[in-house]
Tab-separated table of C-alpha atoms in Angstrom:
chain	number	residue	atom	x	y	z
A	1	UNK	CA	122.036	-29.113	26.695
A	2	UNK	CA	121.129	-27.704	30.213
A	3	UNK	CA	124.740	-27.700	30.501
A	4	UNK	CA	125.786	-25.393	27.484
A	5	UNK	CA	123.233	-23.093	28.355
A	6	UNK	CA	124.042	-22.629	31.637
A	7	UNK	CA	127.314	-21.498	30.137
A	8	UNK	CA	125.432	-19.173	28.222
A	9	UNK	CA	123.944	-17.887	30.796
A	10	UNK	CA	127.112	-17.455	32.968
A	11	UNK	CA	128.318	-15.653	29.802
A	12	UNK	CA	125.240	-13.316	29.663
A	13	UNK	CA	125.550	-12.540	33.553
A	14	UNK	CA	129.121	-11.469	32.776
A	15	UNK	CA	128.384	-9.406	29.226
A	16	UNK	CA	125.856	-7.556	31.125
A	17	UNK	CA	127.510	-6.714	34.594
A	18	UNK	CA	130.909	-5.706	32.074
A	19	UNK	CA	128.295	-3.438	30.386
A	20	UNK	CA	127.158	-1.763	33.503
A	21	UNK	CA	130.256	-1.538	35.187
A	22	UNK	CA	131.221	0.222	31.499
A	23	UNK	CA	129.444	3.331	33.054
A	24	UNK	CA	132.648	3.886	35.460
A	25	UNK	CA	134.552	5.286	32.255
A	26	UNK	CA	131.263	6.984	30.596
A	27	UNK	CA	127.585	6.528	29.591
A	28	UNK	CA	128.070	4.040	26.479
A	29	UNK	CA	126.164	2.309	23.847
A	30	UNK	CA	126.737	-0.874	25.807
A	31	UNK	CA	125.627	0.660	29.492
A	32	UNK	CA	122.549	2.327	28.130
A	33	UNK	CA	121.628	-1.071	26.142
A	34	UNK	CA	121.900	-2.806	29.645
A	35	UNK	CA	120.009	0.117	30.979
A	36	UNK	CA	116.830	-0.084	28.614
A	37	UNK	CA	117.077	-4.005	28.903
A	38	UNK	CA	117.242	-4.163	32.870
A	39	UNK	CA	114.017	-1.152	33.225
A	40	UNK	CA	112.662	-3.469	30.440
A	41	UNK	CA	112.740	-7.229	32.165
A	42	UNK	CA	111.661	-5.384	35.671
A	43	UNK	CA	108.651	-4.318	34.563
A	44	UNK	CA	107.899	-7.545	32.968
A	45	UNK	CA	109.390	-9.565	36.124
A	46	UNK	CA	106.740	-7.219	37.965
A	47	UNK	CA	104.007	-7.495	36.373
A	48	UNK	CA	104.489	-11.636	35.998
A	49	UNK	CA	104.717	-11.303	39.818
A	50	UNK	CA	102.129	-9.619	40.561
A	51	UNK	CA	99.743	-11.678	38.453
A	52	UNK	CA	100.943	-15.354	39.442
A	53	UNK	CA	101.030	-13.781	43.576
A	54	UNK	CA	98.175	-11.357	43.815
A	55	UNK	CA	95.854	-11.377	41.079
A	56	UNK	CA	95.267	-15.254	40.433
A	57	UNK	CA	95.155	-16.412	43.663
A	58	UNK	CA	93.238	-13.662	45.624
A	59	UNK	CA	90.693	-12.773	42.449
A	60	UNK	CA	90.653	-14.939	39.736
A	61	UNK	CA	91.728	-18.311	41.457
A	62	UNK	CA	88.386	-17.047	43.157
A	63	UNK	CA	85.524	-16.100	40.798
A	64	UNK	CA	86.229	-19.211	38.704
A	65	UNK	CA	85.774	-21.862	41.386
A	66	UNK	CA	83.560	-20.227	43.530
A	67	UNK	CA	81.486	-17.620	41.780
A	68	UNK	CA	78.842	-17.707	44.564
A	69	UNK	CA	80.641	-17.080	47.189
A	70	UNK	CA	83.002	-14.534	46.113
A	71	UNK	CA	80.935	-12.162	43.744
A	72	UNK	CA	81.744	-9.363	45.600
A	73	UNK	CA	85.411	-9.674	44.403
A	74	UNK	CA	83.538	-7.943	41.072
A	75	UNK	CA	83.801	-4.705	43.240
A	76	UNK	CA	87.452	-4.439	43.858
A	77	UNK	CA	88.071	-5.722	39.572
A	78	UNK	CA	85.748	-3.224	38.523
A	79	UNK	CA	87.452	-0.686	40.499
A	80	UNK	CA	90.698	-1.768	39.111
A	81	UNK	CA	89.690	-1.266	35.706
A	82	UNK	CA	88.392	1.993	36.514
A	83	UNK	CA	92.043	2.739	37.139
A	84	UNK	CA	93.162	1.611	34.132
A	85	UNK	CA	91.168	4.211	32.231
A	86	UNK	CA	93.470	7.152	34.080
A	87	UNK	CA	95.396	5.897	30.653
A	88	UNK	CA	92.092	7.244	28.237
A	89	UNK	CA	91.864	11.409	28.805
A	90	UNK	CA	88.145	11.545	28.491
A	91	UNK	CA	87.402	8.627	31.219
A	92	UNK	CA	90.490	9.475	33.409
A	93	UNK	CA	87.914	11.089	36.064
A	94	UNK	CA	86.499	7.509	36.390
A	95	UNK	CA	90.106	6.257	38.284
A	96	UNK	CA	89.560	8.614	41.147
A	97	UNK	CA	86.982	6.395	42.550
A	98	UNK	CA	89.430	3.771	43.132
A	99	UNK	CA	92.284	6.244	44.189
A	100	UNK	CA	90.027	7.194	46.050
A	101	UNK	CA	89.733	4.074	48.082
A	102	UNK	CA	93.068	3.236	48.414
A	103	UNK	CA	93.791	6.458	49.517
A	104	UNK	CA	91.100	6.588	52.444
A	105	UNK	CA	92.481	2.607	53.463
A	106	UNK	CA	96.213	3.555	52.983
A	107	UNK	CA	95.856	6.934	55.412
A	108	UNK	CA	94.456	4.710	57.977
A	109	UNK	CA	96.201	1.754	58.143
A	110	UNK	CA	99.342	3.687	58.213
A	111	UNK	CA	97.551	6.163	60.764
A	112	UNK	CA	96.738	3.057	62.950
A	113	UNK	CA	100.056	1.509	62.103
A	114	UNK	CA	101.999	4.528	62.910
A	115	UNK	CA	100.377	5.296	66.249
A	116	UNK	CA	100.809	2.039	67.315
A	117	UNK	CA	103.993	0.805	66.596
A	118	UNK	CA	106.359	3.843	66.052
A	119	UNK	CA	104.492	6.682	68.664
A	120	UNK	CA	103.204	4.563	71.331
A	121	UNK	CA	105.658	1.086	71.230
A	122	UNK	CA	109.102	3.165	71.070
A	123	UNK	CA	107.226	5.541	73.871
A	124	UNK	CA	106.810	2.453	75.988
A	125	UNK	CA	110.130	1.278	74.699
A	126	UNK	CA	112.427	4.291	75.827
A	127	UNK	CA	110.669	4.116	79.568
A	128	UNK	CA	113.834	2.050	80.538
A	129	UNK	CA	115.239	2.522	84.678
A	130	UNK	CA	118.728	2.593	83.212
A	131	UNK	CA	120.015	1.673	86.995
A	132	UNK	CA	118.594	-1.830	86.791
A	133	UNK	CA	121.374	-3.057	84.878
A	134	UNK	CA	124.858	-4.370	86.537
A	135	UNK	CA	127.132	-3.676	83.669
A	136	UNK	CA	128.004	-0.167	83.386
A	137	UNK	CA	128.148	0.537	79.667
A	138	UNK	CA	124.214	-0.545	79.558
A	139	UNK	CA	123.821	1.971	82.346
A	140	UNK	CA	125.573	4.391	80.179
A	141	UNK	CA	124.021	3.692	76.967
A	142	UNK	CA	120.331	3.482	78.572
A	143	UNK	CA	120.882	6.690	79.943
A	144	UNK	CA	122.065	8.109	76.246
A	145	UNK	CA	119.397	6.259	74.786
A	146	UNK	CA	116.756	8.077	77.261
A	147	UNK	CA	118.477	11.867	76.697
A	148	UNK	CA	118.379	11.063	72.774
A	149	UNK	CA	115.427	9.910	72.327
A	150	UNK	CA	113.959	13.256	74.523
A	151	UNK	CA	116.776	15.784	72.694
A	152	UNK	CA	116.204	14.219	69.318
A	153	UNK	CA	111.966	14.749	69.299
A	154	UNK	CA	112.798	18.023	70.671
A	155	UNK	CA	114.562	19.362	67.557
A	156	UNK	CA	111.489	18.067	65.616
A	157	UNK	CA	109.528	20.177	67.643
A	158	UNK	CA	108.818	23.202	65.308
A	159	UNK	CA	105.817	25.304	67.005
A	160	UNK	CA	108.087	27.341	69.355
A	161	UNK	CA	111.225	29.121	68.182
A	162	UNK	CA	114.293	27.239	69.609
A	163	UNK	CA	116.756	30.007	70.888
A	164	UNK	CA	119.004	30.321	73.967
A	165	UNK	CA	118.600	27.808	76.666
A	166	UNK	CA	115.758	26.200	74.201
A	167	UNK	CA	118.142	25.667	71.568
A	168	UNK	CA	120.237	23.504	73.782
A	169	UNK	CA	118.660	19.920	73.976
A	170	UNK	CA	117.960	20.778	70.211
A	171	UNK	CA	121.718	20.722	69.722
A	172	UNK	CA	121.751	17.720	71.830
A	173	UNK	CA	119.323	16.271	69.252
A	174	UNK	CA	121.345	17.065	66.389
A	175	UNK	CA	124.793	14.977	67.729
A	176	UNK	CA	122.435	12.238	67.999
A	177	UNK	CA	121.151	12.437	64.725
A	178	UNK	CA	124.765	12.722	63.210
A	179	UNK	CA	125.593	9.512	65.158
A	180	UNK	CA	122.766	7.778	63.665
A	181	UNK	CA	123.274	9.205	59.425
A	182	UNK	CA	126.647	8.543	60.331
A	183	UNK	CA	125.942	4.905	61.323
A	184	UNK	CA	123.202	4.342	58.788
A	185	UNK	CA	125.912	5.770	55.798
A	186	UNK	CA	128.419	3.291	57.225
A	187	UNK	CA	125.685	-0.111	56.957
A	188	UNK	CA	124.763	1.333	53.550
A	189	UNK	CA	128.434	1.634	52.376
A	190	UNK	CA	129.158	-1.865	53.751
A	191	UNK	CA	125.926	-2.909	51.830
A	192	UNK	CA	127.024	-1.544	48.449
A	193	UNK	CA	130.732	-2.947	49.174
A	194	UNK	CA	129.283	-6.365	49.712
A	195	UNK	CA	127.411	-6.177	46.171
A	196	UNK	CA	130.012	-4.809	44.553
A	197	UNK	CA	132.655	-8.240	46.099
A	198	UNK	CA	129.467	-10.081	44.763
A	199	UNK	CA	129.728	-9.657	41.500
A	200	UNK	CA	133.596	-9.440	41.462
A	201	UNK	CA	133.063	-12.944	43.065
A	202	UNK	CA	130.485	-14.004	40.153
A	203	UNK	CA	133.608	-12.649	37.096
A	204	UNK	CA	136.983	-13.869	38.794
A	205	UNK	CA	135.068	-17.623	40.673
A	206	UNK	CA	131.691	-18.720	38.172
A	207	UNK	CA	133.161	-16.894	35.191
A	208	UNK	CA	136.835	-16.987	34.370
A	209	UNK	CA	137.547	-19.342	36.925
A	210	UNK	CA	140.601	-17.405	38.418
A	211	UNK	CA	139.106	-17.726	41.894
A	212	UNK	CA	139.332	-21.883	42.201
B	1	UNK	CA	79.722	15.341	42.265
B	2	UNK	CA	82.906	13.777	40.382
B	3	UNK	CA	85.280	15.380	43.250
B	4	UNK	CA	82.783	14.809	45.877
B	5	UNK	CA	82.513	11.190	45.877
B	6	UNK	CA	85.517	10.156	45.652
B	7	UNK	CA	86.160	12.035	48.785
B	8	UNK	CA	83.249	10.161	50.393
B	9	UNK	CA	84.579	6.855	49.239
B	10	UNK	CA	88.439	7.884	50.852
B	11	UNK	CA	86.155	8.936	54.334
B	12	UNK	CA	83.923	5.925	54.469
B	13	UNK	CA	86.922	3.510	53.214
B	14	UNK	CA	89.354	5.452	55.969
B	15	UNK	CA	86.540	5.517	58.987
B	16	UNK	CA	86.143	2.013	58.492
B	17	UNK	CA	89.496	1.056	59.212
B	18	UNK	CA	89.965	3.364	61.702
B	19	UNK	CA	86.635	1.640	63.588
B	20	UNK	CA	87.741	-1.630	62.984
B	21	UNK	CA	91.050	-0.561	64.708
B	22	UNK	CA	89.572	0.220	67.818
B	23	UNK	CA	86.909	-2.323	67.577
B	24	UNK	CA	88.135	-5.319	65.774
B	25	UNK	CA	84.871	-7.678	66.483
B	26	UNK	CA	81.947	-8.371	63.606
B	27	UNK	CA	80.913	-6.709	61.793
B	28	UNK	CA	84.293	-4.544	61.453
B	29	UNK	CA	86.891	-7.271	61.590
B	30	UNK	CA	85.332	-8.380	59.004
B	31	UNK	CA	84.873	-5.075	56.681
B	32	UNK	CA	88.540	-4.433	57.937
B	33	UNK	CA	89.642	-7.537	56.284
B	34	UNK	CA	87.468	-7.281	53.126
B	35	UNK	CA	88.502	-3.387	52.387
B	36	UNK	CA	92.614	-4.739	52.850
B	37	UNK	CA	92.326	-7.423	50.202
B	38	UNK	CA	89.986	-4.989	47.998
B	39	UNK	CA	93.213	-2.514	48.357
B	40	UNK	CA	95.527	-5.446	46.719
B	41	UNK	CA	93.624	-6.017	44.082
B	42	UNK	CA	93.585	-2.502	43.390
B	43	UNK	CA	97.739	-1.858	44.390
B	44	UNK	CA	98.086	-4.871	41.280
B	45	UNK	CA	96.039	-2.931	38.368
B	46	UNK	CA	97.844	0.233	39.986
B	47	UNK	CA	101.275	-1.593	39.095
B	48	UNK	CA	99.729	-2.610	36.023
B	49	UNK	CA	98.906	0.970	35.027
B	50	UNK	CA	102.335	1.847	35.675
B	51	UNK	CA	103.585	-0.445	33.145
B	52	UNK	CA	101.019	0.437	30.744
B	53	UNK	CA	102.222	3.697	31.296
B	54	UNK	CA	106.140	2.941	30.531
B	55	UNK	CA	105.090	0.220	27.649
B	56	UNK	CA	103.466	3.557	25.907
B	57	UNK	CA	106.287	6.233	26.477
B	58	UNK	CA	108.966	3.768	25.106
B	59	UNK	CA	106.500	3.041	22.010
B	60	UNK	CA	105.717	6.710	21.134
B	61	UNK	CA	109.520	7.388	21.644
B	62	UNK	CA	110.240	4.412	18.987
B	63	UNK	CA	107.573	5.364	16.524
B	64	UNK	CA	108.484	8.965	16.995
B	65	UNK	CA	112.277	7.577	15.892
B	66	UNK	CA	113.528	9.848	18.985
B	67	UNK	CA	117.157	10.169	19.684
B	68	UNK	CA	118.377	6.627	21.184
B	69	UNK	CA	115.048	4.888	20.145
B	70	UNK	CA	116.926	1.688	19.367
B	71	UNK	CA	117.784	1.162	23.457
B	72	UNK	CA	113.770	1.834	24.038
B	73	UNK	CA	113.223	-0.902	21.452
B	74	UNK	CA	115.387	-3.444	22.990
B	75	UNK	CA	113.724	-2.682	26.162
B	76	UNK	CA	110.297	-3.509	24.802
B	77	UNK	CA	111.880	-6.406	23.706
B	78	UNK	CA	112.819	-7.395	26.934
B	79	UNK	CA	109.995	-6.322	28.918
B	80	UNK	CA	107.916	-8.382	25.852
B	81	UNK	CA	109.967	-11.546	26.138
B	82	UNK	CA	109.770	-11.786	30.299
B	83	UNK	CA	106.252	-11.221	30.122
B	84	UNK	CA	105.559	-13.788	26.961
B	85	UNK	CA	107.622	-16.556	28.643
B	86	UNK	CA	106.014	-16.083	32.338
B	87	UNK	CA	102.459	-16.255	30.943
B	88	UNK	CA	103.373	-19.538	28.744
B	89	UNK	CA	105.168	-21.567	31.206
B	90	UNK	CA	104.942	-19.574	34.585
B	91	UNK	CA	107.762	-19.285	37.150
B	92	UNK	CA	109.003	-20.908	40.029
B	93	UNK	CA	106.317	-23.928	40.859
B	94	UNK	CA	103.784	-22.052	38.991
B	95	UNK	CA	102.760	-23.396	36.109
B	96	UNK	CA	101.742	-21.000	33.481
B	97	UNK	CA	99.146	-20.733	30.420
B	98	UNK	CA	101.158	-24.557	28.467
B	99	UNK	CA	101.563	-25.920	32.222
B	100	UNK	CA	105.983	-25.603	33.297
B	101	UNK	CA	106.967	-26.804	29.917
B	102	UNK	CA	109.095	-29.882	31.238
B	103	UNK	CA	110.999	-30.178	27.591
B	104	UNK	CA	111.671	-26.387	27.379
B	105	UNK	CA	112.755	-26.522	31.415
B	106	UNK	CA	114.598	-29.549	30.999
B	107	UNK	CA	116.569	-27.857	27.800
B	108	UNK	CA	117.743	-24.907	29.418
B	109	UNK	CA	117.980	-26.434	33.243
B	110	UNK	CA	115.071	-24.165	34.614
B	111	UNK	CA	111.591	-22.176	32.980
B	112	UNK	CA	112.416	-19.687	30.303
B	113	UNK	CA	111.569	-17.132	33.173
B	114	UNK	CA	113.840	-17.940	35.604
B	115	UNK	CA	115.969	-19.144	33.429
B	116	UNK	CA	116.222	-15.038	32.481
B	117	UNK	CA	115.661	-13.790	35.819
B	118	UNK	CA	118.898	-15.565	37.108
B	119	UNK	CA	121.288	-15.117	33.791
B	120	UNK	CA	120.130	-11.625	33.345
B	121	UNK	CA	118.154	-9.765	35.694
B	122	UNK	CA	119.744	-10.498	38.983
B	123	UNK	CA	123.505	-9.923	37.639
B	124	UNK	CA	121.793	-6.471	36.073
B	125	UNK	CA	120.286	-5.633	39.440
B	126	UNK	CA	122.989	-6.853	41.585
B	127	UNK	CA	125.516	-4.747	39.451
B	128	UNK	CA	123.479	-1.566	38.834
B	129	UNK	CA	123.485	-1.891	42.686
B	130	UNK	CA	127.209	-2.265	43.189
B	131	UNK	CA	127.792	0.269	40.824
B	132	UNK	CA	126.711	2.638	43.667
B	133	UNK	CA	129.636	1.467	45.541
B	134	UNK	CA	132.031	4.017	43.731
B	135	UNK	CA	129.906	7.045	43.804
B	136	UNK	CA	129.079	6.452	47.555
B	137	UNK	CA	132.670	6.745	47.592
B	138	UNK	CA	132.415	10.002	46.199
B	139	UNK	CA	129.614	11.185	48.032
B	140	UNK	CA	131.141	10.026	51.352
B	141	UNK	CA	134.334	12.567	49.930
B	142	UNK	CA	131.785	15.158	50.008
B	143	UNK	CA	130.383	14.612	53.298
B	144	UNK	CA	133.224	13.955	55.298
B	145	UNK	CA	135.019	17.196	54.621
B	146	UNK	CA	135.260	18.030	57.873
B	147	UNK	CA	132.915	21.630	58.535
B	148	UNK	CA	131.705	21.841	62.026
B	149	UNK	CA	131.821	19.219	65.044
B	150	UNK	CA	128.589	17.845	63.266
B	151	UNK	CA	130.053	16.527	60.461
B	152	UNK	CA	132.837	15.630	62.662
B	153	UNK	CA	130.755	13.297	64.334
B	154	UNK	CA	129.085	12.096	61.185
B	155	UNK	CA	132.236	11.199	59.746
B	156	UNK	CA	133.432	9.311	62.849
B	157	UNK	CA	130.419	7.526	63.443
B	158	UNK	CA	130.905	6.066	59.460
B	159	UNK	CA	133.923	5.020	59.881
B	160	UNK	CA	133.770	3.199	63.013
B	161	UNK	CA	130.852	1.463	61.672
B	162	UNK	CA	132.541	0.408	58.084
B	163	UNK	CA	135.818	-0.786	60.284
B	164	UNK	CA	134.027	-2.403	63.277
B	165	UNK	CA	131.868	-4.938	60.657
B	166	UNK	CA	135.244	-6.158	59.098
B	167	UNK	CA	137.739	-8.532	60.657
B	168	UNK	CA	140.335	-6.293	59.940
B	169	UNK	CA	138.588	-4.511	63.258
B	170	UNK	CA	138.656	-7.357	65.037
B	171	UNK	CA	142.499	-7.309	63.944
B	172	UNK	CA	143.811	-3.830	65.114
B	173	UNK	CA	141.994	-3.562	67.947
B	174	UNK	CA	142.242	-7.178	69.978
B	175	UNK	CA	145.270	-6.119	71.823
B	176	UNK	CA	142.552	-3.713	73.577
B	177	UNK	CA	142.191	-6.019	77.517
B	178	UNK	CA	138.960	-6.814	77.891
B	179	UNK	CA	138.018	-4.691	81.087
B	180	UNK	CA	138.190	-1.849	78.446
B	181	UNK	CA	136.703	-3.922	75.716
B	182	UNK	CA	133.993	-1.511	74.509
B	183	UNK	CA	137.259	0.540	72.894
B	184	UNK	CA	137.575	-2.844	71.083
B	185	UNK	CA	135.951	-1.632	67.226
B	186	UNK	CA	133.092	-4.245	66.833
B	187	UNK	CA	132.107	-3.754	70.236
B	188	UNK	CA	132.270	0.195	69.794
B	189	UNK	CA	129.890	-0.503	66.833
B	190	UNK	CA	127.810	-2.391	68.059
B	191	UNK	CA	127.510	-0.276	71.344
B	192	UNK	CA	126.760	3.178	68.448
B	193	UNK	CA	123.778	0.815	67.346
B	194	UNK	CA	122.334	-0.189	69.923
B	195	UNK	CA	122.575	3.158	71.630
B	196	UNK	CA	122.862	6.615	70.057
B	197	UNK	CA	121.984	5.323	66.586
B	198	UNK	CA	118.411	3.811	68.772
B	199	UNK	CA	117.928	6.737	70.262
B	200	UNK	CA	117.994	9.105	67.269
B	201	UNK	CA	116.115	6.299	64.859
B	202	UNK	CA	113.498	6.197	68.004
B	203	UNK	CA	113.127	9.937	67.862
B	204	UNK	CA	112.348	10.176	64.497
B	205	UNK	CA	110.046	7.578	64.744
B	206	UNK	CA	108.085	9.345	66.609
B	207	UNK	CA	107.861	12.626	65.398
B	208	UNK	CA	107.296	10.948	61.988
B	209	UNK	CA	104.450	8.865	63.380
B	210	UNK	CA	102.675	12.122	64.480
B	211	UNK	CA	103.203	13.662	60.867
B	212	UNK	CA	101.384	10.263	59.554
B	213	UNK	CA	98.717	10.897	62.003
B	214	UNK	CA	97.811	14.713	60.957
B	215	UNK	CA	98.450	14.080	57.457
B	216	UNK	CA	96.227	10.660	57.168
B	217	UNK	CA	93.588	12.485	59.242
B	218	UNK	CA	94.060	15.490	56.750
B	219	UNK	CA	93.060	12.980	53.989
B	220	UNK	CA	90.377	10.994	55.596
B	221	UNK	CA	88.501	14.098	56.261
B	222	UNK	CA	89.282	15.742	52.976
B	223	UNK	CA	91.194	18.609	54.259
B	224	UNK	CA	94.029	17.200	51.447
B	225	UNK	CA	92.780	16.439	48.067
B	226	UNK	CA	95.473	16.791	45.831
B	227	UNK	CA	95.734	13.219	45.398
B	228	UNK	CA	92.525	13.821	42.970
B	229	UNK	CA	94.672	15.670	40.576
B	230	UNK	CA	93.320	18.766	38.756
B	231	UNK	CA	90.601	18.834	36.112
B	232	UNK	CA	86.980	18.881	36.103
C-alpha cells in the first residue's frame, strides 16, 4: 500500500509542477488551480507549524503542567487575542496594545542588533593593514575592500550635496555597488537554475524514469 | 488614551530592551528574556491573524460567486485539509490530537501531513520557484543592455559569477598557468566575493544599520506612529 501511494504521490508532484510550469505558455485553468492550492496548503503548513513549534511548547505545553509557575504566560495569550480582534471593526482598537508591544521590542532588538553587528562589527571588520599579507592579490583586494567600503557609505551619505570633487568617491561607490548587484544577480540566477535542474531531475529520474 | 497607551507600552517594552542591552544582569536579563518570548507568542497569533484574514477573503469571494471562485474554493480545500490532518495526527515526531496514527502512517508510508507536504507542497514550491528561472532570464535581457560603464560592470560582474560556479569555468579557463591564476574564472569569482562584492555589502550594512537606529529610536519615542493605523 505505502508503495502505490508513493506512486501517487510521485504522480501528484509531477501533475502539479506540469501545471505550474503550464504558466510558460499562459495563465491557465490548470496553473491558477495549482496557484489557489499551493497559497492554500502554505497557510495551513504555517499555521500547523507554528502551533506544534511555538505555541504548544512555549505556552500551552506550559500553563497545563505548570500553572503556578508560568501564569504570567496569561499576559502574552491575552495579548494575542487582543490581536485577533483587529478582525471585529468595533474592537479592532483593542490589537494596538499588542502591536504595540511588538513594535517597541522589534525597534530595539533590531536597534541593538543593528548597531552591533552590522555598524560597529563590519567597522571593526574593514580596519584591515592590507600590507600584512604576503600574497599580493590579498594586498590588492584588502586595499579595494578598504576604498569600497569608505566610497560605498559615502554615496549613502545624503546631508551634503555631492558635486565636483565630492561626487568622486561617490562614483567610486557606485562601481562597487554594480560589482556587488552584479554578483548578487549572478548567485540568484545560479539559485533559480539549480531549482529549475531540480525539478527537471524529479520528471525525467523519480518520474518517467528516462534519467536511470 | 486609546493612542496614548499603546505608545507607552511600545516605550516601556523598547527601553527595556534597550537597558537590558547595555546591562544584561538581574533584573533586566531577565525582563529581556521574558519580553522576547512574550513577542513569539504574539508573532504566532499575528500569523494566525493573517490566515484568518486570507481564510475570510477567499470565503466572501466564494459566497459572493466572484469571477474564478472555484480556484478560491479548492484553496480552502487545501488550506482545510493540511490543517485537519496536522491537528489529527501531527507532523514529523509530533504526535497530534489521535497520537501519529501508526495505521494511517503505515498506509501511505508517512503522516497524512507530510505525506502532503512532500507529494504536493514542496514540488509546488520548488517549481513556482524555478519558474523564476525564465523570467530572470528576461529580466537579466533587460538589465544587461549595455547603457553606461555601470551597467557595464553590472553585467560583467553576472556573468563571471554564473560561469565561474560551473565546471564549464573550470574548463575554459585551466589552460590559464597558475602564477596568473586569479584570471582563472572560479578564482576571479571567488576573488569578486570576497572583495568588491564585501566591500559594497559592508557599506550598505552600515549605512542601513544607522537608518535602523533613527528609525527604531523614532518609534520607541513615538516620533513614528503610523504603525497604530488611523481611526479613533
Amino acid at each position: 500500500m505505502a508503495e502505490l501511494m508513493k506512486v501517487l504521490g510521485i504522480w501528484l508532484g509531477a501533475y502539479f509542477t506540469l501545471s505550474i510550469f503550464s504558466f510558460l505558455y499562459k495563465d491557465n485553468p490548470f496553473y491558477k488551480l495549482a496557484e489557489q492550492i499551493f497559497v492554500g496548503l502554505s497557510a495551513g503548513y504555517w499555521l500547523i507549524y507554528t502551533i506544534y513549534n511555538i505555541l504548544v511548547p512555549n505556552l500551552f505545553n506550559l500553563l497545563f503542567t505548570d500553572f503556578a509557575h508560568n501564569w504570567l504566560l496569561l499576559i502574552p495569550m491575552l495579548l494575542g487575542i487582543m490581536m485577533l480582534l483587529r478582525i471585529i471593526p468595533s474592537a479592532q482598537w483593542l490589537s494596538r496594545y499588542p502591536i504595540a508591544l511588538m513594535v517597541g521590542t522589534t525597534a530595539a532588538i533590531y536597534m541593538l542588533l543593528s548597531f552591533k553587528s552590522d555598524f560597529l562589527a563590519q567597522i571593526a571588520a574593514t580596519m584591515v593593514n592590507p600590507f600584512k599579507f604576503s600574497s599580493p592579490v590579498d594586498v590588492v583586494g584588502t586595499i579595494l575592500l578598504i576604498v569600497g567600503v569608505l566610497c560605498g557609505v559615502y554615496f549613502f551619505y545624503f546631508s551634503k550635496k555631492q558635486e565636483g570633487v565630492f561626487a568622486i568617491p561617490s562614483k567610486i561607490g557606485i562601481w562597487f555597488l554594480m560589482v556587488s548587484f552584479g554578483a548578487s544577480f549572478g548567485y540568484t540566477v545560479m539559485a533559480r537554475i539549480s531549482l529549475l535542474i531540480g525539478r527537471l531531475d524529479f520528471l525525467l529520474r523519480d518520474w518517467l524514469h528516462i534519467i536511470k | 488614551m486609546k493612542k496614548n497607551l499603546p505608545l507607552i507600552v511600545a516605550f516601556a517594552s523598547g527601553l527595556l530592551i534597550l537597558i537590558a542591552g547595555f546591562i544584561p544582569h538581574k533584573p533586566f536579563g531577565m525582563l529581556e528574556e521574558t519580553l522576547t518570548n512574550w513577542f513569539m507568542i504574539i508573532s504566532s497569533f499575528a500569523i494566525l491573524l493573517g490566515q484568518i484574514s486570507l481564510i475570510q477573503a477567499n470565503v466572501t469571494r466564494v459566497a459572493h460567486r466572484s469571477p474564478n471562485w472555484q480556484y478560491y474554493l479548492a484553496g480552502l480545500i487545501s488550506f482545510a485539509g493540511m490543517v485537519v490532518f496536522g491537528l489529527l495526527w501531527g507532523m514529523e515526531k509530533t504526535p497530534g490530537i489521535l497520537g501519529h496514527g501508526e495505521g494511517i502512517s503505515q498506509n501511505l508510508g508517512s503522516k497524512p501531513f507530510d505525506y502532503i507536504f512532500d507529494y504536493i507542497y514542496m514540488p509546488l514550491s520548488a517549481t513556482m520557484f524555478s519558474l523564476l528561472a525564465f523570467y530572470i532570464a528576461s529580466a537579466a535581457y533587460r538589465a544587461f543592455i549595455i547603457r553606461n560603464f555601470e551597467s557595464n560592470l553590472l553585467m560583467i560582474t553576472a556573468v563571471i559569477v554564473m560561469l565561474g560556479r560551473t565546471s564549464f569555468a573550470t574548463w575554459i579557463t585551466s589552460w590559464i598557468p597558475d602564477s596568473w591564476g586569479i584570471l582563472q574564472l572560479p578564482r576571479l569569482t571567488d576573488f569578486i566575493m570576497q572583495y568588491p562584492n564585501t566591500a559594497a555589502q559592508r557599506a550598505i550594512l552600515i549605512s542601513a544599520a544607522l537608518g535602523v537606529v533613527g528609525s527604531s529610536l523614532r518609534i520607541i519615542l513615538g516620533i513614528e506612529r503610523s504603525y497604530l493605523g488611523g481611526g479613533k
